[in-house]
Amino acid sequence: MEKTIAANIAAANTCLGIEFGSTRIKAILIDDTHQPIASGSFAWENALVDGIWTYSTEDIWHGLQACYADLKAEVQSRYGVTLKRVGAMGFSAMMHGYMAFDKADEQLVPFRTWRNTITGEAAEKLTALLDFNIPQRWSIAHLYQAILNGEAHVPQVAHITTLAGYIHWQLTGEKVVGVGEASGMFPIDSAACAFDKALLARFDQIEAVKAMPWRIEDILPKVLCAGEAGGTLSARGARLLDPSGDLEAGIPLCPPEGDAGTGMVATNAVSARSGNISAGTSVFAMVVLEKPLSKVYTKIDMVTTPSGEPVAMVHSNNCTGDLDAWVGLFRETLQAFGAQPDMDTLYGTLYRAALSGEADCGGLLAYNYISGEHLTGFDEGRPLFVRTPNAAFNLQNFMRVHLYTALGALKMGMDILLKQERVSLDRITGHGGLFKVKGVGQRFMAAALNAPVSVMENAGEGGPWGMAILAAYRMNKRSGEALDDYLANRVFANSSAVTAQPDAQDAKGFEAFMARYAAGESIERAAIAALPND
């Protein structure tokens, strides 16, 4: 088997996907059966600089090179082959945010990530003007807020893009983004697989925008649908990715995508009445719609699949970040006693303890708000754990309440779709770090939604695997072969999934927790007021 894989690697019968997540950059190399054969990763963290959540340009390139080097080393170690070429590749990243450049392609301000909640005025005004929900995370909200703030750099803007778009541009010279990624920048016309021209014109008519020396359509990247050519790896790009010089130029690239789109692909959720939930540092649920929603909801984002179909998206800024911090504290405790716990074992033990907790967490309450949370109206966050003196305070309930609260804000948005709009779902599939411990995150997600939740065997691979599949689709698709057909017939035809049905007692307990969660918001607000985030 390994000799066959080695031969395929040498013959470039492989595809590569690299995704920039919030805390980890990960690469997945797949073979001609779409199965992962090697991986690499690099841990990184955003920084709060002058009140802005950002990653430096130096960190972006150092992280990418380290991630690729890790993958390359694994290929060499396992298969005895030096990685020089792949059949196709693609890059994805956390969606939204703001990267602005001038005519000389010089970056004008530090990268503003999705995590920032500093564009409230712009988001509110644009939502009213366009009659389309514009969340604070979106690129257009960041641009318009910069205009409202009178920021000096705005008249110099010649190009704005996202993190995925930036990386792709630097590696290929092409200023393009996939339609799913584009749908987190500005509203999309699904029929045209392009930015909505009527709304672009409406934006240009804003008085403050008319004073600018540019039109919005001219500074946005070109939009591409899945399967279209995204350019090729330039000689400069090959050296940026692999400074050793082994990687060859000329490799085809698919359009760069956002982590929402790669999650849809990784869970075979790109057709109507399907959905997926990606749960890691942040959490979002995507539901591919049969028909438009009855009205605009500020808690529901309208985005698209990588092939342009309309999707309702519920996005929560906070999911497992605070939970991971608590697991880290338990690790330090064990280390203080001389133990060196394996992290997979530690996560598994603590998560499974939650299964024995009370359905309503025994009266405990927690908020996992490391950053602001738009679904509940918070511009800042303070991680918080609260209990009454007579609450059932034990490890089982403690772990359960932190798993519940990781899904609390998400549930508020999903209730709009499932209870108010009565959106139909044939299947919803989970992936990401929350689901790595079998049977725990999946069970609590089913309780939160009061709906069946499936997890596929490759759930842990998540977005980078989805990106590699999009690269394979770019390379292998037959004439007229739609993305959903490619996934159903050539990627997931023989895949298996485990489905968790909602437990009635869990679902009832989650609703009780949510009542406590809503009632306790004043505690979170008091913590923000009392504890400045210096």
Coordinates of C-alpha atoms in Angstrom, one line a residue:
M1 CA 0.0 0.0 0.0
E2 CA 2.7 2.5 1.0
K3 CA 4.6 1.8 -2.2
T4 CA 1.5 2.6 -4.2
I5 CA 1.0 5.8 -2.3
A6 CA 4.7 6.7 -2.8
A7 CA 4.3 6.1 -6.6
N8 CA 1.2 8.3 -6.7
I9 CA 3.0 11.1 -4.8
A10 CA 5.9 11.0 -7.2
A11 CA 3.5 11.0 -10.1
A12 CA 1.5 14.0 -8.6
N13 CA -1.7 11.9 -8.4
T14 CA -2.5 13.8 -5.3
C15 CA -4.2 17.0 -4.2
L16 CA -3.3 19.4 -1.4
G17 CA -5.6 21.5 0.8
I18 CA -4.3 24.0 3.4
E19 CA -6.6 25.8 5.8
F20 CA -5.9 28.7 8.1
G21 CA -8.0 28.1 11.2
S22 CA -8.2 30.4 14.3
T23 CA -5.6 28.4 16.3
R24 CA -4.1 26.0 13.8
I25 CA -3.0 25.9 10.2
K26 CA -3.4 22.5 8.8
A27 CA -2.5 20.8 5.5
I28 CA -4.0 17.6 4.1
L29 CA -2.7 15.6 1.2
I30 CA -5.2 13.2 -0.5
D31 CA -4.7 10.5 -3.0
D32 CA -6.8 9.7 -6.1
T33 CA -9.5 8.1 -3.9
H34 CA -9.8 11.4 -1.9
Q35 CA -8.4 9.7 1.2
P36 CA -5.9 11.6 3.4
I37 CA -2.4 10.2 3.1
A38 CA -0.4 12.8 5.0
S39 CA -0.9 15.9 7.0
G40 CA 1.0 18.8 8.6
S41 CA 0.0 21.5 11.0
F42 CA 1.2 24.6 12.8
A43 CA -0.3 26.2 15.9
W44 CA -0.8 30.0 16.0
E45 CA -2.8 32.6 17.8
N46 CA -4.3 35.9 17.0
A47 CA -3.2 39.0 19.0
L48 CA -5.2 42.0 20.3
V49 CA -3.2 44.9 19.1
D50 CA -4.5 48.5 19.6
G51 CA -7.9 47.0 20.2
I52 CA -7.9 45.0 16.9
W53 CA -7.8 41.2 16.7
T54 CA -5.1 40.5 14.1
Y55 CA -2.4 38.1 12.8
S56 CA 0.8 39.7 11.5
T57 CA 1.9 39.2 7.9
E58 CA 5.1 37.6 9.3
D59 CA 3.0 35.1 11.3
I60 CA 0.9 34.2 8.2
W61 CA 3.9 33.3 6.1
H62 CA 5.9 31.7 8.9
G63 CA 2.9 29.6 9.8
L64 CA 2.2 28.5 6.2
Q65 CA 5.8 27.5 5.6
A66 CA 6.0 25.6 8.9
C67 CA 2.7 23.8 8.2
Y68 CA 3.9 22.8 4.7
A69 CA 7.3 21.7 6.0
D70 CA 5.6 19.5 8.6
L71 CA 3.5 17.9 5.8
K72 CA 6.6 17.5 3.6
A73 CA 8.5 15.9 6.4
E74 CA 5.7 13.4 7.0
V75 CA 5.6 12.5 3.3
Q76 CA 9.4 11.9 3.4
S77 CA 9.3 9.9 6.6
R78 CA 6.3 7.7 5.7
Y79 CA 6.8 7.2 2.0
G80 CA 10.4 8.0 1.3
V81 CA 9.5 10.6 -1.3
T82 CA 10.4 14.3 -1.5
L83 CA 7.3 16.2 -2.2
K84 CA 7.9 18.3 -5.3
R85 CA 4.5 18.5 -7.1
V86 CA 0.8 17.8 -6.6
G87 CA -1.9 17.5 -9.1
A88 CA -3.8 20.5 -7.8
M89 CA -4.0 22.5 -4.6
G90 CA -6.2 25.0 -2.8
F91 CA -6.1 27.4 0.2
S92 CA -8.8 28.2 2.6
A93 CA -9.1 30.3 5.8
M94 CA -11.4 31.6 8.4
M95 CA -13.9 33.7 6.5
H96 CA -14.6 37.5 6.6
G97 CA -12.3 40.2 7.9
Y98 CA -10.4 43.0 6.1
M99 CA -7.1 43.1 4.2
A100 CA -6.6 46.4 2.3
F101 CA -3.9 47.2 -0.2
D102 CA -2.9 50.3 -2.3
K103 CA -2.0 50.5 -6.0
A104 CA 1.6 49.4 -5.2
D105 CA 0.1 46.2 -3.5
E106 CA 1.3 47.5 -0.1
Q107 CA -0.8 46.6 2.9
L108 CA -2.5 49.7 4.3
V109 CA -3.6 48.5 7.8
P110 CA -3.0 45.3 9.8
F111 CA -5.3 42.4 9.0
R112 CA -8.7 42.8 10.8
T113 CA -10.1 39.3 11.5
W114 CA -13.6 38.0 11.8
R115 CA -13.3 38.1 15.5
N116 CA -13.5 41.9 15.7
T117 CA -16.8 43.4 16.8
I118 CA -15.9 47.0 16.0
T119 CA -18.2 47.6 13.0
G120 CA -21.6 47.8 14.6
E121 CA -22.6 51.2 13.2
A122 CA -21.6 50.1 9.6
A123 CA -23.3 46.8 9.9
E124 CA -26.5 48.3 11.1
K125 CA -26.6 51.0 8.4
L126 CA -25.7 48.6 5.6
T127 CA -28.3 46.1 6.6
A128 CA -31.0 48.8 6.5
L129 CA -29.7 50.2 3.2
L130 CA -29.2 47.0 1.3
D131 CA -32.2 45.1 3.0
F132 CA -29.8 42.3 3.5
N133 CA -28.2 41.2 6.7
I134 CA -24.6 42.5 6.8
P135 CA -22.8 41.1 9.9
Q136 CA -20.0 42.9 11.7
R137 CA -17.5 40.3 10.5
W138 CA -18.1 41.0 6.8
S139 CA -15.4 42.7 4.7
I140 CA -17.8 45.4 3.5
A141 CA -18.8 46.3 7.1
H142 CA -15.1 46.8 7.9
L143 CA -14.6 48.9 4.8
Y144 CA -17.6 51.1 5.5
Q145 CA -16.8 51.5 9.2
A146 CA -13.3 52.7 8.1
I147 CA -15.1 55.3 5.9
L148 CA -17.4 56.3 8.8
N149 CA -14.3 56.6 11.1
G150 CA -12.6 58.8 8.6
E151 CA -9.6 56.5 8.5
A152 CA -6.8 58.1 6.3
H153 CA -6.0 54.9 4.4
V154 CA -9.5 54.5 2.8
P155 CA -8.9 56.8 -0.3
Q156 CA -5.8 54.8 -1.0
V157 CA -7.5 51.5 -1.2
A158 CA -7.0 49.7 -4.6
H159 CA -7.9 46.1 -3.5
I160 CA -9.5 44.5 -0.5
T161 CA -9.6 40.8 0.1
T162 CA -9.7 38.1 2.8
L163 CA -7.0 36.0 4.3
A164 CA -7.6 33.1 1.9
G165 CA -7.8 35.5 -1.0
Y166 CA -4.5 37.2 0.1
I167 CA -2.6 33.9 0.3
H168 CA -3.9 32.8 -3.1
W169 CA -3.0 36.1 -4.7
Q170 CA 0.5 36.0 -3.3
L171 CA 1.0 32.5 -4.6
T172 CA -0.5 32.9 -8.0
G173 CA -0.8 36.6 -8.8
E174 CA -4.6 36.2 -9.2
K175 CA -6.9 38.5 -7.2
V176 CA -9.8 36.0 -7.0
V177 CA -11.9 34.3 -4.4
G178 CA -14.4 31.4 -4.4
V179 CA -18.0 32.3 -4.3
G180 CA -18.5 30.9 -0.8
E181 CA -15.7 33.0 0.5
A182 CA -17.0 36.0 -1.5
S183 CA -20.4 35.6 0.2
G184 CA -18.7 36.7 3.4
M185 CA -17.4 39.9 1.8
F186 CA -20.5 41.3 0.0
P187 CA -24.0 39.8 -1.0
I188 CA -24.0 37.4 -3.8
D189 CA -26.2 36.9 -6.9
S190 CA -26.4 33.1 -6.9
A191 CA -27.7 32.9 -10.4
A192 CA -24.7 34.8 -11.7
C193 CA -22.1 33.4 -9.3
A194 CA -21.0 37.0 -8.7
F195 CA -21.4 39.9 -6.4
D196 CA -25.0 41.4 -6.6
K197 CA -24.7 44.2 -9.1
A198 CA -27.8 46.0 -7.9
L199 CA -26.5 46.1 -4.3
L200 CA -23.0 47.1 -5.5
A201 CA -24.6 50.1 -7.2
R202 CA -26.6 50.9 -4.1
F203 CA -23.5 50.9 -2.0
D204 CA -21.7 53.2 -4.5
Q205 CA -24.5 55.7 -4.0
I206 CA -23.8 56.3 -0.3
E207 CA -22.7 59.9 0.0
A208 CA -19.5 59.1 1.9
V209 CA -18.7 56.4 -0.7
K210 CA -19.3 58.7 -3.7
A211 CA -16.5 60.9 -2.3
M212 CA -14.0 58.0 -2.7
P213 CA -11.7 57.7 -5.8
W214 CA -12.8 54.1 -6.3
R215 CA -16.0 52.1 -7.0
I216 CA -16.7 49.1 -4.8
E217 CA -16.8 46.7 -7.8
D218 CA -13.2 47.7 -8.8
I219 CA -11.6 47.0 -5.5
L220 CA -13.3 43.6 -4.7
P221 CA -11.7 40.4 -6.0
K222 CA -13.1 38.5 -8.9
V223 CA -15.6 35.7 -7.9
L224 CA -15.2 32.1 -9.1
C225 CA -17.4 29.1 -8.7
A226 CA -16.1 25.7 -7.6
G227 CA -14.3 23.8 -10.4
E228 CA -13.2 26.9 -12.2
A229 CA -9.5 27.6 -12.8
G230 CA -7.9 29.8 -10.1
G231 CA -4.5 30.2 -11.7
T232 CA -1.3 28.3 -11.2
L233 CA 1.5 28.4 -8.6
S234 CA 4.1 30.9 -9.6
A235 CA 7.8 30.5 -9.2
R236 CA 7.6 33.2 -6.4
G237 CA 4.7 31.4 -4.9
A238 CA 6.5 28.1 -4.8
R239 CA 9.4 29.7 -2.9
L240 CA 7.0 31.3 -0.5
L241 CA 5.4 28.0 0.3
D242 CA 8.5 25.9 0.2
P243 CA 11.7 28.0 0.8
S244 CA 13.8 24.8 0.3
G245 CA 13.2 25.1 -3.4
D246 CA 11.9 21.5 -3.9
L247 CA 8.3 22.5 -4.8
E248 CA 7.8 23.1 -8.5
A249 CA 5.9 26.0 -10.0
G250 CA 3.0 25.5 -12.4
I251 CA 0.6 23.5 -10.1
P252 CA -3.1 24.3 -10.8
L253 CA -5.0 26.0 -8.0
C254 CA -8.7 25.9 -7.4
P255 CA -10.5 29.1 -6.2
P256 CA -9.7 29.9 -2.6
E257 CA -12.5 29.3 -0.2
G258 CA -13.6 30.1 3.4
D259 CA -13.8 27.6 6.2
A260 CA -17.6 27.5 5.9
G261 CA -17.4 26.3 2.3
T262 CA -14.8 23.7 3.0
G263 CA -16.9 22.4 6.0
M264 CA -19.8 22.0 3.6
V265 CA -17.7 20.0 1.2
A266 CA -16.1 17.9 4.0
T267 CA -19.6 16.8 5.2
N268 CA -21.3 16.4 1.8
A269 CA -23.7 19.3 2.6
V270 CA -23.9 21.3 -0.6
S271 CA -27.4 20.3 -1.8
A272 CA -30.8 21.7 -0.7
R273 CA -32.1 20.4 2.7
S274 CA -28.6 19.4 3.8
G275 CA -26.6 21.1 6.5
N276 CA -23.5 21.0 8.5
I277 CA -22.0 22.3 11.7
S278 CA -18.4 23.1 12.2
A279 CA -17.5 23.3 15.8
G280 CA -14.0 24.4 17.0
T281 CA -12.8 27.7 18.3
S282 CA -15.8 29.2 16.8
V283 CA -19.0 27.4 15.7
F284 CA -21.2 27.8 12.7
A285 CA -24.1 25.9 11.2
M286 CA -24.9 26.0 7.5
V287 CA -28.3 25.0 6.0
V288 CA -28.7 24.9 2.2
L289 CA -32.1 26.4 1.6
E290 CA -34.9 25.3 -0.7
K291 CA -36.5 28.8 -0.6
P292 CA -35.7 32.2 0.7
L293 CA -36.4 33.1 4.4
S294 CA -39.5 35.1 5.1
K295 CA -37.5 38.2 6.2
V296 CA -34.1 39.5 7.0
Y297 CA -32.7 38.3 10.4
T298 CA -29.7 40.0 11.9
K299 CA -28.8 36.7 13.6
I300 CA -28.8 34.8 10.3
D301 CA -26.1 35.3 7.6
M302 CA -27.0 34.6 4.0
V303 CA -24.0 33.0 2.3
T304 CA -23.5 30.4 -0.4
T305 CA -22.0 27.0 -1.1
P306 CA -18.8 26.8 -3.1
S307 CA -21.0 26.4 -6.2
G308 CA -23.2 29.4 -5.3
E309 CA -26.4 27.9 -3.8
P310 CA -28.0 30.1 -1.1
V311 CA -27.2 29.1 2.5
A312 CA -28.5 30.3 5.9
M313 CA -25.6 30.5 8.3
V314 CA -25.7 30.8 12.0
H315 CA -22.2 31.9 13.3
S316 CA -21.1 32.1 16.9
N317 CA -17.7 33.7 17.7
N318 CA -17.1 31.5 20.7
C319 CA -17.2 27.7 21.0
T320 CA -14.4 25.6 22.5
G321 CA -11.9 28.3 23.3
D322 CA -12.8 28.5 27.0
L323 CA -13.4 24.8 27.2
D324 CA -9.9 24.1 25.9
A325 CA -8.5 26.5 28.6
W326 CA -10.2 24.5 31.3
V327 CA -8.8 21.2 29.9
G328 CA -5.4 23.0 29.9
L329 CA -5.9 23.8 33.6
F330 CA -6.6 20.1 34.4
R331 CA -3.5 19.2 32.5
E332 CA -1.4 21.5 34.6
T333 CA -3.0 20.1 37.8
L334 CA -2.0 16.6 36.8
Q335 CA 1.5 17.8 35.9
A336 CA 1.8 19.3 39.3
F337 CA 1.4 15.8 40.7
G338 CA 4.1 14.5 38.4
A339 CA 1.8 13.0 35.7
Q340 CA 2.3 13.7 31.9
P341 CA -1.2 13.2 30.5
D342 CA -1.8 12.4 26.9
M343 CA -4.0 15.2 25.6
D344 CA -6.3 12.9 23.6
T345 CA -6.8 10.7 26.7
L346 CA -7.4 13.8 28.8
Y347 CA -10.0 15.3 26.5
G348 CA -11.7 11.9 26.2
T349 CA -11.8 11.4 29.9
L350 CA -13.2 14.8 30.7
Y351 CA -15.7 14.9 27.9
R352 CA -17.0 11.5 28.7
A353 CA -17.4 12.6 32.4
A354 CA -20.0 15.1 31.1
L355 CA -22.2 12.2 29.9
S356 CA -22.9 11.3 33.6
G357 CA -23.9 14.9 34.4
E358 CA -27.4 16.0 35.1
A359 CA -29.4 16.9 32.0
D360 CA -29.7 20.6 33.1
C361 CA -26.1 20.7 34.4
G362 CA -27.2 20.7 38.0
G363 CA -28.0 24.4 38.1
L364 CA -24.5 25.5 36.9
L365 CA -24.0 28.4 34.5
A366 CA -21.1 29.4 32.3
Y367 CA -20.4 31.8 29.4
N368 CA -17.5 31.0 27.0
Y369 CA -17.2 34.5 25.7
I370 CA -13.5 35.0 25.1
S371 CA -14.5 37.6 22.5
G372 CA -17.7 39.5 21.7
E373 CA -20.8 37.5 20.7
H374 CA -23.2 39.1 18.2
L375 CA -25.9 36.5 18.6
T376 CA -26.5 37.7 22.1
G377 CA -25.5 41.3 21.7
F378 CA -22.0 41.5 23.3
D379 CA -19.2 43.6 21.8
E380 CA -16.7 42.1 24.3
G381 CA -16.5 38.9 26.3
R382 CA -15.5 37.7 29.7
P383 CA -15.3 33.9 30.2
L384 CA -17.4 33.2 33.2
F385 CA -18.4 30.3 35.5
V386 CA -21.2 30.9 38.1
R387 CA -23.1 28.7 40.6
T388 CA -25.4 29.1 43.5
P389 CA -24.3 27.6 46.8
N390 CA -26.7 24.7 46.5
A391 CA -26.0 23.9 42.8
A392 CA -24.7 20.4 42.1
F393 CA -21.1 21.2 41.7
N394 CA -19.1 18.2 40.5
L395 CA -16.8 17.3 37.6
Q396 CA -19.6 15.7 35.6
N397 CA -21.9 18.8 35.7
F398 CA -18.9 21.2 35.4
M399 CA -17.8 19.5 32.1
R400 CA -21.4 19.3 30.8
V401 CA -22.1 23.0 31.4
H402 CA -19.0 24.0 29.5
L403 CA -20.0 21.8 26.6
Y404 CA -23.5 23.2 26.7
T405 CA -22.4 26.8 26.8
A406 CA -20.1 26.1 23.8
L407 CA -23.4 25.7 21.9
G408 CA -25.6 28.2 23.7
A409 CA -25.3 31.2 21.3
L410 CA -25.5 28.9 18.3
K411 CA -28.8 27.4 19.5
M412 CA -30.4 30.8 19.7
G413 CA -29.8 31.3 16.0
M414 CA -30.7 27.8 15.0
D415 CA -34.0 28.1 16.8
I416 CA -34.9 30.9 14.3
L417 CA -34.4 28.5 11.4
L418 CA -35.9 25.4 12.8
K419 CA -38.7 26.7 15.0
Q420 CA -39.7 30.0 13.4
E421 CA -38.9 29.5 9.7
R422 CA -39.5 25.7 9.9
V423 CA -36.6 25.1 7.5
S424 CA -36.6 21.4 6.3
L425 CA -33.4 19.3 6.9
D426 CA -32.9 15.9 5.5
R427 CA -29.5 15.6 7.3
I428 CA -27.1 17.7 9.3
T429 CA -23.5 16.6 9.8
G430 CA -21.0 17.7 12.4
H431 CA -17.3 18.1 12.0
G432 CA -14.4 19.8 13.8
G433 CA -12.7 19.5 17.1
L434 CA -15.8 19.3 19.3
F435 CA -16.7 16.0 17.6
K436 CA -13.3 14.3 18.0
V437 CA -14.3 12.5 21.2
K438 CA -16.9 10.1 19.9
G439 CA -20.4 10.3 21.2
V440 CA -20.1 13.4 23.4
G441 CA -20.2 16.6 21.4
Q442 CA -22.5 14.9 18.9
R443 CA -24.9 13.9 21.6
F444 CA -25.1 17.4 23.1
M445 CA -25.4 19.0 19.6
A446 CA -28.4 16.7 19.0
A447 CA -29.9 17.9 22.3
A448 CA -29.3 21.5 21.5
L449 CA -31.0 21.2 18.1
N450 CA -33.5 18.5 19.1
A451 CA -32.6 16.9 15.8
P452 CA -30.5 14.0 14.6
V453 CA -26.8 14.8 14.1
S454 CA -24.4 12.7 12.0
V455 CA -20.6 12.5 12.1
M456 CA -18.6 11.0 9.3
E457 CA -15.5 9.0 9.7
N458 CA -13.4 11.9 8.4
A459 CA -15.0 14.5 10.7
G460 CA -11.7 15.2 12.4
E461 CA -10.1 16.2 9.1
G462 CA -12.6 19.0 8.5
G463 CA -11.9 22.0 6.4
P464 CA -8.4 21.2 5.0
W465 CA -9.7 17.9 3.7
G466 CA -12.7 19.7 2.2
M467 CA -10.2 22.1 0.5
A468 CA -8.2 19.2 -0.9
I469 CA -11.5 17.8 -2.3
L470 CA -12.3 21.1 -4.0
A471 CA -8.8 21.0 -5.6
A472 CA -9.6 17.5 -6.8
Y473 CA -12.9 18.7 -8.2
R474 CA -11.0 21.4 -10.1
M475 CA -8.6 18.7 -11.5
N476 CA -11.0 15.8 -12.1
K477 CA -14.5 17.0 -12.8
R478 CA -16.2 15.9 -16.0
S479 CA -17.9 18.3 -18.3
G480 CA -21.2 19.4 -16.7
E481 CA -20.5 17.5 -13.5
A482 CA -22.0 19.5 -10.6
L483 CA -20.2 19.7 -7.2
D484 CA -23.0 17.9 -5.4
D485 CA -22.9 15.0 -7.9
Y486 CA -19.1 14.8 -7.7
L487 CA -19.3 14.6 -3.9
A488 CA -22.2 12.1 -3.8
N489 CA -20.9 9.8 -6.5
R490 CA -17.1 10.0 -6.3
V491 CA -16.2 11.1 -2.8
F492 CA -18.9 9.9 -0.4
A493 CA -20.4 7.0 -2.2
N494 CA -19.0 4.4 0.2
S495 CA -18.6 6.6 3.3
S496 CA -20.2 5.7 6.6
A497 CA -21.6 8.0 9.3
V498 CA -22.8 7.6 12.9
T499 CA -26.0 9.4 13.7
A500 CA -27.1 10.4 17.2
Q501 CA -30.8 10.9 17.8
P502 CA -31.7 13.5 20.3
D503 CA -32.4 12.2 23.8
A504 CA -35.6 13.6 25.2
Q505 CA -34.2 14.2 28.6
D506 CA -31.1 15.8 27.3
A507 CA -33.2 18.1 25.0
K508 CA -35.4 19.1 27.9
G509 CA -32.3 19.7 30.1
F510 CA -30.7 21.9 27.4
E511 CA -33.9 24.0 27.3
A512 CA -33.7 24.5 31.0
F513 CA -30.0 25.5 30.7
M514 CA -30.9 28.0 28.0
A515 CA -33.5 29.6 30.2
R516 CA -30.7 30.1 32.8
Y517 CA -28.3 31.2 30.1
A518 CA -30.7 34.0 28.9
A519 CA -31.5 35.1 32.5
G520 CA -27.9 35.3 33.4
E521 CA -26.8 37.7 30.6
S522 CA -26.8 40.6 33.1
I523 CA -24.0 38.8 35.0
E524 CA -21.9 38.7 31.9
R525 CA -22.6 42.4 31.3
A526 CA -21.6 43.3 34.8
A527 CA -18.3 41.3 34.4
I528 CA -17.5 43.3 31.3
A529 CA -18.2 46.6 33.0
A530 CA -16.2 45.6 36.1
L531 CA -13.2 44.0 34.4
P532 CA -11.7 46.2 31.6
N533 CA -9.9 44.2 29.0
D534 CA -6.6 45.9 29.3

